[in-house]
Short mmCIF file of C-alpha atoms and ligand atoms in Angstrom, two decimals:
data_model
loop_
_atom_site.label_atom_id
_atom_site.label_comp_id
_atom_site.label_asym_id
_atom_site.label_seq_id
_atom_site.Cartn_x
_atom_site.Cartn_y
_atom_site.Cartn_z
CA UNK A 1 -2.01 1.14 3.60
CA UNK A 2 -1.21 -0.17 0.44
CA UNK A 3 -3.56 -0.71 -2.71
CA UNK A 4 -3.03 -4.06 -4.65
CA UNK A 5 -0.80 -2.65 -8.20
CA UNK A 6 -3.58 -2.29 -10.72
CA UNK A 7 -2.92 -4.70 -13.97
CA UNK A 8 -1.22 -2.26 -16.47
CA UNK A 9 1.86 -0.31 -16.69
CA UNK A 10 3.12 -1.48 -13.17
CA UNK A 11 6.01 -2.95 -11.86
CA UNK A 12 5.74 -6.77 -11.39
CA UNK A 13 9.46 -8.21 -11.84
CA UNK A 14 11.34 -10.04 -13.93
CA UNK A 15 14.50 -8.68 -14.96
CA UNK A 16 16.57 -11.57 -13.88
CA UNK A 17 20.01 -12.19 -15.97
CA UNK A 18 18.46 -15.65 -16.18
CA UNK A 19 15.61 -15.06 -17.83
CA UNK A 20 11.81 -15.06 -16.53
CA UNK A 21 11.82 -19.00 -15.18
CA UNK A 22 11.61 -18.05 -11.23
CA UNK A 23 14.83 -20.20 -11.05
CA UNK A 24 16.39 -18.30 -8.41
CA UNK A 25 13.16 -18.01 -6.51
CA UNK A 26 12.20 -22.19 -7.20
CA UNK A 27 15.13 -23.10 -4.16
CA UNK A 28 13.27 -20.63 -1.89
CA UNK A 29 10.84 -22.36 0.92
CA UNK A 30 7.69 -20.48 0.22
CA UNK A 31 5.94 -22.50 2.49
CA UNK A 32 5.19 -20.25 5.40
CA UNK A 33 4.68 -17.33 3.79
CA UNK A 34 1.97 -19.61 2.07
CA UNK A 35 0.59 -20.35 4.89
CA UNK A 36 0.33 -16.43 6.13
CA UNK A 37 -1.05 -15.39 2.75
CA UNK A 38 -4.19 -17.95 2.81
CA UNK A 39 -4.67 -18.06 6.83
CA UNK A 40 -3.87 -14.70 8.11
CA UNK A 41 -3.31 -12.15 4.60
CA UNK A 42 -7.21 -13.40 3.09
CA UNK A 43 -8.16 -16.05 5.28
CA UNK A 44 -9.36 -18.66 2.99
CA UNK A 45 -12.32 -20.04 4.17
CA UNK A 46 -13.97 -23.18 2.91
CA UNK A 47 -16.05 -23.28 -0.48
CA UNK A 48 -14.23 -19.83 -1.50
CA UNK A 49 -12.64 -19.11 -4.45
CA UNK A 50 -9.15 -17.24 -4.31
CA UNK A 51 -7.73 -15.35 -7.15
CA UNK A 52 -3.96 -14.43 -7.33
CA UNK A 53 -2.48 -11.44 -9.17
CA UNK A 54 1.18 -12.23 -9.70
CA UNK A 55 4.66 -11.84 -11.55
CA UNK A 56 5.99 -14.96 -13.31
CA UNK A 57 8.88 -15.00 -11.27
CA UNK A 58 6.36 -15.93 -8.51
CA UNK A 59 5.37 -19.08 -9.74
CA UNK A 60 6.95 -21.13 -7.16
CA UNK A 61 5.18 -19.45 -4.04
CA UNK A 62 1.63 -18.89 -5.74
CA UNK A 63 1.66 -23.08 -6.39
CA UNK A 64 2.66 -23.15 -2.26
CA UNK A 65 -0.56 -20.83 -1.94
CA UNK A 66 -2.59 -22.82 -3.85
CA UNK A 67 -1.47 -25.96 -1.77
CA UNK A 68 -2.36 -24.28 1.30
CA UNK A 69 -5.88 -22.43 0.14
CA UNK A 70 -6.97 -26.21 -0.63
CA UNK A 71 -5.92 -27.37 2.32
CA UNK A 72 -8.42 -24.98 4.21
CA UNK A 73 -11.16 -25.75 1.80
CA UNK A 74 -10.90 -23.48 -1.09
CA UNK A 75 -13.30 -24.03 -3.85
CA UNK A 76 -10.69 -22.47 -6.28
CA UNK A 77 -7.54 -21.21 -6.87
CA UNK A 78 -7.09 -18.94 -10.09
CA UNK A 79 -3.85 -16.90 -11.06
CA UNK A 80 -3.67 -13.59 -12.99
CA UNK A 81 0.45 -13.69 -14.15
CA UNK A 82 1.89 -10.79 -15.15
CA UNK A 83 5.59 -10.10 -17.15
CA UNK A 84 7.38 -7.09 -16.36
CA UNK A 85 8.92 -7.37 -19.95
CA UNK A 86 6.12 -7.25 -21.78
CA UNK A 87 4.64 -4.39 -19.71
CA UNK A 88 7.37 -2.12 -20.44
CA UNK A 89 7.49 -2.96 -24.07
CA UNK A 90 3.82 -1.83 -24.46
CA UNK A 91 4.40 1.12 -22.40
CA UNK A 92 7.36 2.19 -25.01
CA UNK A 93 6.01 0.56 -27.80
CA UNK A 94 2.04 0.91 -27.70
CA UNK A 95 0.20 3.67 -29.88
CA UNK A 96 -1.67 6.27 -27.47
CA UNK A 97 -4.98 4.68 -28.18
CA UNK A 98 -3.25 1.06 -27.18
CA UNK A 99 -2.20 2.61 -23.84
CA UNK A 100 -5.88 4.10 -22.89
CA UNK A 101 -7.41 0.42 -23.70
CA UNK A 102 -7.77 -1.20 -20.94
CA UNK A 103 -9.73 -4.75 -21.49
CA UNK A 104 -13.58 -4.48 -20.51
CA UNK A 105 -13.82 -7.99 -19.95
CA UNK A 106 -11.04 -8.09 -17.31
CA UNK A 107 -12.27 -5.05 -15.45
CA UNK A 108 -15.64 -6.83 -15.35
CA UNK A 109 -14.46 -10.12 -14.50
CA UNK A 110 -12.68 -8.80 -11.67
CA UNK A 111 -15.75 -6.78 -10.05
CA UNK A 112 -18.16 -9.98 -10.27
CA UNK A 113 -15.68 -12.31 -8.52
CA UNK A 114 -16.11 -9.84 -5.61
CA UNK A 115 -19.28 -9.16 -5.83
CA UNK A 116 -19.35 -12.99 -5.88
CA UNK A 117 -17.17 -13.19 -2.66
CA UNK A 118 -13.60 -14.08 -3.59
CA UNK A 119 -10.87 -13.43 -2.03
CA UNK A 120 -8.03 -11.66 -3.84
CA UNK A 121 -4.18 -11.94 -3.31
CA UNK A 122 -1.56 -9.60 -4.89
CA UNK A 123 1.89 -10.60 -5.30
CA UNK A 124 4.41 -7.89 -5.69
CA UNK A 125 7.79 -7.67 -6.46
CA UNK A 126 8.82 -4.75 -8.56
CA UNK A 127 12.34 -3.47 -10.05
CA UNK A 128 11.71 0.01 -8.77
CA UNK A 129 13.87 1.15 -12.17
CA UNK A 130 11.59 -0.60 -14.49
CA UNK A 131 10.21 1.67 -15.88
CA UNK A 132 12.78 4.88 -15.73
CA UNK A 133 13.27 6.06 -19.09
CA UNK A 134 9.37 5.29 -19.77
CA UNK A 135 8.34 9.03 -20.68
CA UNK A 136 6.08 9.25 -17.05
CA UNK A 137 3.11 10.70 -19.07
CA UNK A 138 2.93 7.50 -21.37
CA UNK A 139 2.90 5.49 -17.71
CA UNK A 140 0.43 7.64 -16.32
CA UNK A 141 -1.89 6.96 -19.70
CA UNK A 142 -1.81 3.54 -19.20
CA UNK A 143 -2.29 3.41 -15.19
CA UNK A 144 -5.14 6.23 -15.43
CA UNK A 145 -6.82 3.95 -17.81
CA UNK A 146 -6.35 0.72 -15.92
CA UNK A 147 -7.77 2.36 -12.65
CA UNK A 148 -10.78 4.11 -14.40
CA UNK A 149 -11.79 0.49 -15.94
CA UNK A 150 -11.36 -1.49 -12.26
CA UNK A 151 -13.04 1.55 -10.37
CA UNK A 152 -16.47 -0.90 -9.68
CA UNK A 153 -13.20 -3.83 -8.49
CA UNK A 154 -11.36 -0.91 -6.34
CA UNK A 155 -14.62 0.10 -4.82
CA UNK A 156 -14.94 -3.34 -3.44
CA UNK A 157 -11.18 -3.21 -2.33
CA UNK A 158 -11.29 -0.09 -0.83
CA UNK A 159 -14.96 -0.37 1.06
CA UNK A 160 -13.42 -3.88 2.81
CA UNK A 161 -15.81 -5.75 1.13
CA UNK A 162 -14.01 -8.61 0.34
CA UNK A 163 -11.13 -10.07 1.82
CA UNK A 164 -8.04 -8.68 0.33
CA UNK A 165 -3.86 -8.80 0.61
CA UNK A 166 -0.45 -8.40 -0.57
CA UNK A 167 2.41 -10.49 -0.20
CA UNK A 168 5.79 -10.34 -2.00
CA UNK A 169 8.60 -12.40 -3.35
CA UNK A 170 11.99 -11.48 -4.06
CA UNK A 171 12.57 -10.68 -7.28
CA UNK A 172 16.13 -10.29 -8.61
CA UNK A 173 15.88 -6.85 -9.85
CA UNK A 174 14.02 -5.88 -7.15
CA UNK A 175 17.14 -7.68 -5.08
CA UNK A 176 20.04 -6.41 -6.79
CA UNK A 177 18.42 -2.58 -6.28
CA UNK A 178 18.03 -3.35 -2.51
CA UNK A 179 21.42 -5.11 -2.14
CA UNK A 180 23.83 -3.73 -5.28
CA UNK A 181 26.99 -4.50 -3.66
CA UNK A 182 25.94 -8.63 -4.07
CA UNK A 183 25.58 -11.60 -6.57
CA UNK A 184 22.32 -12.03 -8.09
CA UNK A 185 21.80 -15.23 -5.76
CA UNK A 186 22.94 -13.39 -2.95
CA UNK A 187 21.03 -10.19 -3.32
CA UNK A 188 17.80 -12.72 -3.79
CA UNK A 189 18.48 -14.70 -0.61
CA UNK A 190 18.98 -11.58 1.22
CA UNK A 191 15.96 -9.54 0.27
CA UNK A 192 13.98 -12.88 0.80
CA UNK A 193 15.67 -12.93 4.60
CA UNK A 194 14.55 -9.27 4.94
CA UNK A 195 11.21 -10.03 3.86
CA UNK A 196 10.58 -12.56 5.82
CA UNK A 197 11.61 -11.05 9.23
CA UNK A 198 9.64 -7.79 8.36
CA UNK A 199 6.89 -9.84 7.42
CA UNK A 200 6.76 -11.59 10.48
CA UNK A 201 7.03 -14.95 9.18
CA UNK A 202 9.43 -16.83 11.25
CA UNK A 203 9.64 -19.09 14.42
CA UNK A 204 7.60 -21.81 14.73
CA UNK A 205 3.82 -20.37 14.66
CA UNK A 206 4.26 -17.35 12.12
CA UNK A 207 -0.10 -17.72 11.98
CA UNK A 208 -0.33 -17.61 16.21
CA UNK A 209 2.26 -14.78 15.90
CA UNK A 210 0.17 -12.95 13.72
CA UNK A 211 -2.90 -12.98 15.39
CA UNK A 212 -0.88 -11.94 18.48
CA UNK A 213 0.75 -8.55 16.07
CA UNK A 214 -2.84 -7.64 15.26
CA UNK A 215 -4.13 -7.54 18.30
CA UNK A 216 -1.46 -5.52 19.48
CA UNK A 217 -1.83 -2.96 16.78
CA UNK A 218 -5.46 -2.80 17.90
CA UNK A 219 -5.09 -1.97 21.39
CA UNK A 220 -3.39 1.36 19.56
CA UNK A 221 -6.06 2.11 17.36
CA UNK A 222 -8.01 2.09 19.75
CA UNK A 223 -6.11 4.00 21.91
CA UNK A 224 -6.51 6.80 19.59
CA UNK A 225 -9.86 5.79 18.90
CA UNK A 226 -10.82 7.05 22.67
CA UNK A 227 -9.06 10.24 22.10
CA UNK A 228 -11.42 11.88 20.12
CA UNK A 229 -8.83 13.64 18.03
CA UNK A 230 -9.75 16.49 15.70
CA UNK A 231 -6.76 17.44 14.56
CA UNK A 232 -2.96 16.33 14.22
CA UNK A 233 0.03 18.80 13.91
CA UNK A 234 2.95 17.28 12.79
CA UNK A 235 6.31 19.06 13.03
CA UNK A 236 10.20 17.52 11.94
CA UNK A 237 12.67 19.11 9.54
CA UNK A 238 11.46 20.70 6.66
CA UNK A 239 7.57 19.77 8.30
CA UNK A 240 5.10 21.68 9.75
CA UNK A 241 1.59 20.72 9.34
CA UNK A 242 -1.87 20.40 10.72
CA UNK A 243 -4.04 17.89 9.56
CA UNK A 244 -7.77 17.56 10.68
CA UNK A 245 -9.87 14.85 10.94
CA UNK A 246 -13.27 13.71 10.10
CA UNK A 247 -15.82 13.74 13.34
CA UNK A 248 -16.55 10.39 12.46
CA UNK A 249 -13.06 9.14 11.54
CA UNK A 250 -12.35 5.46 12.38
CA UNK A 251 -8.64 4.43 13.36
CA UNK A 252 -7.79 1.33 12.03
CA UNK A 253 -5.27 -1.18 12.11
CA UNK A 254 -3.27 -4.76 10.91
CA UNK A 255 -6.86 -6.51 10.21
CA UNK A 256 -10.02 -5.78 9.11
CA UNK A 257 -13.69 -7.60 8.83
CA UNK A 258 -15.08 -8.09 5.24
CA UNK A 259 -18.57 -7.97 4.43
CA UNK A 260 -19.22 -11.57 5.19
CA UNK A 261 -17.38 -10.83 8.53
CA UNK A 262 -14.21 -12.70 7.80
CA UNK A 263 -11.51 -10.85 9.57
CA UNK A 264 -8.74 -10.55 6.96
CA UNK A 265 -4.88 -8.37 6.72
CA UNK A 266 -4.65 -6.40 3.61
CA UNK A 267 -0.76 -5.83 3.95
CA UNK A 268 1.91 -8.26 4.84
CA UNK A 269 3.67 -6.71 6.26
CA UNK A 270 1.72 -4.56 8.14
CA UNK A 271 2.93 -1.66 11.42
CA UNK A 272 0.48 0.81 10.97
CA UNK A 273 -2.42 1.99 12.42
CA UNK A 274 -3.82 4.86 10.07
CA UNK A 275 -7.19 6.91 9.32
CA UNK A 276 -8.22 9.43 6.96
CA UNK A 277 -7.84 12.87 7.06
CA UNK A 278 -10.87 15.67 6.36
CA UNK A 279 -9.95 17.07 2.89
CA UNK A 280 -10.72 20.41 3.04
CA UNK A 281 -8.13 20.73 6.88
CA UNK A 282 -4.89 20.52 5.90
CA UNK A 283 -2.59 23.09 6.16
CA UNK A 284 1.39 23.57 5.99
CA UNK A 285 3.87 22.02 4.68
CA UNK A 286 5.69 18.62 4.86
CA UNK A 287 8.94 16.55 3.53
CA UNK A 288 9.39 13.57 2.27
CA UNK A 289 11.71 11.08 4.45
CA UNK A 290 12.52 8.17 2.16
CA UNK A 291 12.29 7.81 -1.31
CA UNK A 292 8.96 6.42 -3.07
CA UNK A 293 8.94 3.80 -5.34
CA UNK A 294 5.96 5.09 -7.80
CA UNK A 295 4.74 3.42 -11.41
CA UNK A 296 8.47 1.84 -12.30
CA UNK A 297 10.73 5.14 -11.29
CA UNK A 298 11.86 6.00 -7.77
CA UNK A 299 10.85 9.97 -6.45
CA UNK A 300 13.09 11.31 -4.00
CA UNK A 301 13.13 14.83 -1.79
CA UNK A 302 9.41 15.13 -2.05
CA UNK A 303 8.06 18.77 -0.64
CA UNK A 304 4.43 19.76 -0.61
CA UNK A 305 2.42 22.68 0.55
CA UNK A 306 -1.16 22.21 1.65
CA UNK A 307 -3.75 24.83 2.16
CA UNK A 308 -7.39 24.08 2.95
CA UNK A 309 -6.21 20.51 2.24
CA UNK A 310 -4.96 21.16 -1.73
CA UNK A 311 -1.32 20.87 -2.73
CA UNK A 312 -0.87 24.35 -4.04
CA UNK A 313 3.16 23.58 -4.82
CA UNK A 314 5.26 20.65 -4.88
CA UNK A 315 8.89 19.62 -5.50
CA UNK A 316 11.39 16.98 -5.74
CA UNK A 317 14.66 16.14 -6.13
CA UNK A 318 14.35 13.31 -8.39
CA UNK A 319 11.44 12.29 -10.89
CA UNK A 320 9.49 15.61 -10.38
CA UNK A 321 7.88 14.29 -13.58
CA UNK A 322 6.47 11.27 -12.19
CA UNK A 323 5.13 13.23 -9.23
CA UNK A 324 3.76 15.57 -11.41
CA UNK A 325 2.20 12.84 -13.30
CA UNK A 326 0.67 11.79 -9.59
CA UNK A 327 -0.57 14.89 -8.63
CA UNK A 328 -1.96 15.79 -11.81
CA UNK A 329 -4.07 12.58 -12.07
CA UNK A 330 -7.32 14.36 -10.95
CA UNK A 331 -8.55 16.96 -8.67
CA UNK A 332 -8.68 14.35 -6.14
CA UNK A 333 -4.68 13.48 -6.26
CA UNK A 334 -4.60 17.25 -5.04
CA UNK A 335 -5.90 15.74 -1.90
CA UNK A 336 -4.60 13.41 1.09
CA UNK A 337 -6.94 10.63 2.20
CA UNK A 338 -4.44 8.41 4.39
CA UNK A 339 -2.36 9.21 7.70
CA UNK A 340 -0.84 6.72 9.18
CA UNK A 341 1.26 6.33 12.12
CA UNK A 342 4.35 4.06 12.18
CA UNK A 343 7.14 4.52 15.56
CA UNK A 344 10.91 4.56 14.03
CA UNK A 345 11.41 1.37 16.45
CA UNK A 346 9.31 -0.57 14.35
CA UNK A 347 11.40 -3.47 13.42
CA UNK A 348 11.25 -3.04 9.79
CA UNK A 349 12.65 0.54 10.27
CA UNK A 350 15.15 -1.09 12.94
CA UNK A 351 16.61 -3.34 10.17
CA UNK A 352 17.98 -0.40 8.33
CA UNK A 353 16.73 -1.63 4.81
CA UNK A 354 15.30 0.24 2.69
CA UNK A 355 13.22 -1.61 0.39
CA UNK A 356 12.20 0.57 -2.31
CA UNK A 357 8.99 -0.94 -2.23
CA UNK A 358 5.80 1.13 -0.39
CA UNK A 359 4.40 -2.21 1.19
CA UNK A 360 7.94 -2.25 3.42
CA UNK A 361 8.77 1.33 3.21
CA UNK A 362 5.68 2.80 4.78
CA UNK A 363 5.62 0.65 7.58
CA UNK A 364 9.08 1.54 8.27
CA UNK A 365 7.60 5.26 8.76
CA UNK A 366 4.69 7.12 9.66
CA UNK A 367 3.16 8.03 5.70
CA UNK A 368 0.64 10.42 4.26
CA UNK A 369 -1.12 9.50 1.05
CA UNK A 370 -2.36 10.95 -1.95
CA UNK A 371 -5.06 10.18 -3.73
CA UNK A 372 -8.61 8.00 -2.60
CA UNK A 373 -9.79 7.44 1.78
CA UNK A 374 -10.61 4.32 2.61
CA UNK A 375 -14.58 4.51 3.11
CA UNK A 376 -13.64 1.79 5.91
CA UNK A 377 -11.91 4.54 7.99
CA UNK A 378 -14.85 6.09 9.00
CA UNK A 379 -17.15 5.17 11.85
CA UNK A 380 -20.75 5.47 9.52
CA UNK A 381 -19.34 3.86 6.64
CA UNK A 382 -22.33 2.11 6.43
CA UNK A 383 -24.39 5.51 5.50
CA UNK A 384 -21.21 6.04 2.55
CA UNK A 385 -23.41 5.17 -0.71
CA UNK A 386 -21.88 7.69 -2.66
CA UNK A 387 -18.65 9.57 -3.79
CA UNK A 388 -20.38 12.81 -2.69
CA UNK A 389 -21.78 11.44 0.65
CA UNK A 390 -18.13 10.21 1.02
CA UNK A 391 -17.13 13.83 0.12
CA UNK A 392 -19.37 15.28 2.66
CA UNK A 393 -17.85 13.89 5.84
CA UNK A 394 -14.60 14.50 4.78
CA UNK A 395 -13.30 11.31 2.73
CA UNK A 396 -11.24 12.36 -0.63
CA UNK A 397 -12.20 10.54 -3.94
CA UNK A 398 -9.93 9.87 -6.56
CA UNK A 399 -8.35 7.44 -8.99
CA UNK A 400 -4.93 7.17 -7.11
CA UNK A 401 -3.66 6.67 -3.82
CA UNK A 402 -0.21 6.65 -3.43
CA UNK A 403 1.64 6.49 0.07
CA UNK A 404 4.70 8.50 0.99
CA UNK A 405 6.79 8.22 3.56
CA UNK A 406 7.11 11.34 6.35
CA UNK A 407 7.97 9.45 9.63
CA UNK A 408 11.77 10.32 10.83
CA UNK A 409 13.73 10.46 14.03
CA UNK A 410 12.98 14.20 14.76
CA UNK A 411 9.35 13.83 14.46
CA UNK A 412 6.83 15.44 16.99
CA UNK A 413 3.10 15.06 16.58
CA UNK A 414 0.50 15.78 18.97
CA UNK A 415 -3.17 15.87 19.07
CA UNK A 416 -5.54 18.52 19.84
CA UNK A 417 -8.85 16.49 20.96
CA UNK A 418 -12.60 17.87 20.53
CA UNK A 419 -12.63 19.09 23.83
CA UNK A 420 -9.77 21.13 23.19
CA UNK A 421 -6.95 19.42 24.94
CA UNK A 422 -3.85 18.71 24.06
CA UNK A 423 -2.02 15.50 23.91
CA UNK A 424 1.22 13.77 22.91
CA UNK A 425 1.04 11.41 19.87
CA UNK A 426 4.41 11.25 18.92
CA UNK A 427 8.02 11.89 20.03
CA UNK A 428 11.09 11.83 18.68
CA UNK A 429 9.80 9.96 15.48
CA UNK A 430 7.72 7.43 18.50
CA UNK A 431 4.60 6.83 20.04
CA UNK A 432 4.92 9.56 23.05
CA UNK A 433 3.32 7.18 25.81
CA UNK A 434 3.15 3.56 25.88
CA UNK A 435 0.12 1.43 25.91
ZN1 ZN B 1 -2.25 3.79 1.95
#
């Protein structure tokens, strides 16, 4: 599952030939998608305040969400714009010391609205090139930074308690990397088609369809949940490995409940149903199947060897720096604490697109990821007070978690349960039984 971007040194997009004014975006109908953000993404509910991180280009739909958040009895609606530009210019231009000062204040402000009960809605839309000839460790300065100062906001995100989610908008960078061969225009109204059919937000009830998608993806989850799995073994091209799990892990899918009970869907889209791995029980090796958009440069051909769950070697084809960067973030980062299961009939891996963008890409694929568990993922996540009792049954801590994508047509995984028996997860890159 994807983490909302955190507010320095990432990707948010304007790099349109027409400057930063969201023209191309302001003849888009952001209504429904509006709509899905407040009533199905962080479900709004009356006398809340809402708080929107967002590029400028995204102007146009955060005004739609406003309109709708009102209309379901928001208290407020605040926005949090961000400029691509300007990001990049302080990541080239910026003294050291600039790039490892992240604002107090912000961090701050950001931790009492949750504690406070807002809701919070990211809007992405990043030119996966921003930031390419960025030196990755000046990047990584400025993200490390950025996530160490919003670790008390994360820890809300991450727990579930508060409702959270990410939308996107077509930018026209982000467009004219997804669809080169086109116009500007063209590249914009196609990635906003694409986004909208993986995103589920067509026909005439996109909210009814919704609720109907979740509980699908539930019935999986819990599926898997009566399986009693402790261990996966994965196996595809240039993959072979085992991946235990938690006794108490908790598969989880589409929505979730936040502490006041509000049930909420942290990614739109969303085609996963995902868990978190023990730390310490992964073994083997496995191969990256698409490439991974990752702070403003795209990594491709990603290889990684696990034993006792560390990465003890990893390659790549392209931007080895920036994955070095990743890995290197922490001792965490040398850790997995995602797996997630996507079929390759999903229909945003049916479309063919690739998005460059992990909130498409990974639920085009089943994905591993680096970096931080969700404490949400385990059954007794109400006895996780701590990073250490976190530790102890089996959740990884760290400042990063980064999704990459594994799933691919060849890919077998099956499940050896507590009792010892083995079952059929996957086939052929999809579920091996259906529900
Ligand atoms: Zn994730």
């Amino acid at each position: 599952m994807a983490l909302p971007p955190v507010e320095a040194g990432t990707a948010h997009g304007c790099q349109s030939e027409k400057g930063c004014e969201g023209l191309s975006l302001s003849k888009l109908d952001f209504r429904a998608m509006a709509q899905v953000a407040v009533s199905v993404g962080v479900n709004v509910q009356p006398g809340q305040r809402l708080m929107i991180m967002a590029p400028i280009d995204a102007a146009p739909l955060v005004r739609q969400v406003a309109e709708a958040a009102y209309a379901v009895g928001a208290k407020s609606v605040r926005s949090w714009f961000a400029d691509d530009i300007l990001d990049k210019v302080t990541l080239q231009r910026a003294p050291e010391a600039g790039l490892k000062d992240f604002p107090h204040w912000l961090a701050e402000g950001f931790a009492q609205e949750a504690a406070e009960g807002a809701a919070f809605l990211s809007v992405v839309g990043s030119d996966p090139d921003l930031l390419a000839d960025v030196p990755p460790e000046r990047t990584a300065m400025a993200m490390n930074a950025a996530q160490e100062a919003m670790a008390a906001f994360r820890e809300h995100i991450m727990a579930s308690r508060v409702a959270w989610s990410i939308v996107s908008v077509p930018t026209a960078a982000w467009a004219k990397k997804v669809f080169p061969g086109l116009s500007e225009d063209r590249a914009i109204d196609q990635l906003w088609q694409a986004i909208c059919k993986a995103s589920r937000i067509e026909g005439a009830d996109p909210v009814g369809n919704w609720k109907m998608h979740v509980a699908h993806l539930q019935q999986r989850a819990d599926w898997l949940n009566s399986l009693e799995i402790d261990r996966l073994h994965y196996r595809a091209k240039g993959t072979d490995l085992t991946i235990g799990l938690p006794p108490t892990h908790l598969w989880a899918a589409g929505g979730q409940a936040n502490a006041a009970g509000t049930q909420y869907v942290a990614n739109i889209p969303t085609e996963e149903v995902f868990t978190l791995p023990d730390r310490l029980r992964v073994d083997g090796t496995v191969r990256s199947t698409k490439p991974l958009s990752h702070a403003g440069q795209v990594i491709e051909g990603i290889r990684l060897e696990f034993k006792d769950g560390r990465i003890t070697s990893y390659a790549a084809d392209r931007a080895l720096d920036n994955l070095k960067e990743l890995i290197e973030t922490d001792d965490g980062s040398h850790y997995l604490g995602e797996v997630s299961l996507v079929p390759v009939d999903s229909p945003i891996s049916q479309s063919g697109t690739l998005f460059y963008n992990t909130l498409f890409d990974e639920n085009a694929s089943c994905h591993l990821a680096i970096g931080r568990a969700y404490p949400f993922t385990l059954r007794d996540a109400q006895d996780v007070t701590s990073d250490e009792v976190f530790m102890g049954k089996g959740g990884n801590v760290s400042l990063t978690h980064v999704d990459f994508m594994v799933g691919a047509q060849d890919l077998d995984i099956d499940a050896t349960t507590r009792g010892g028996k083995s079952i059929p997860i996957f086939r052929a890159g999809g579920w091996a039984q259906p529900l």
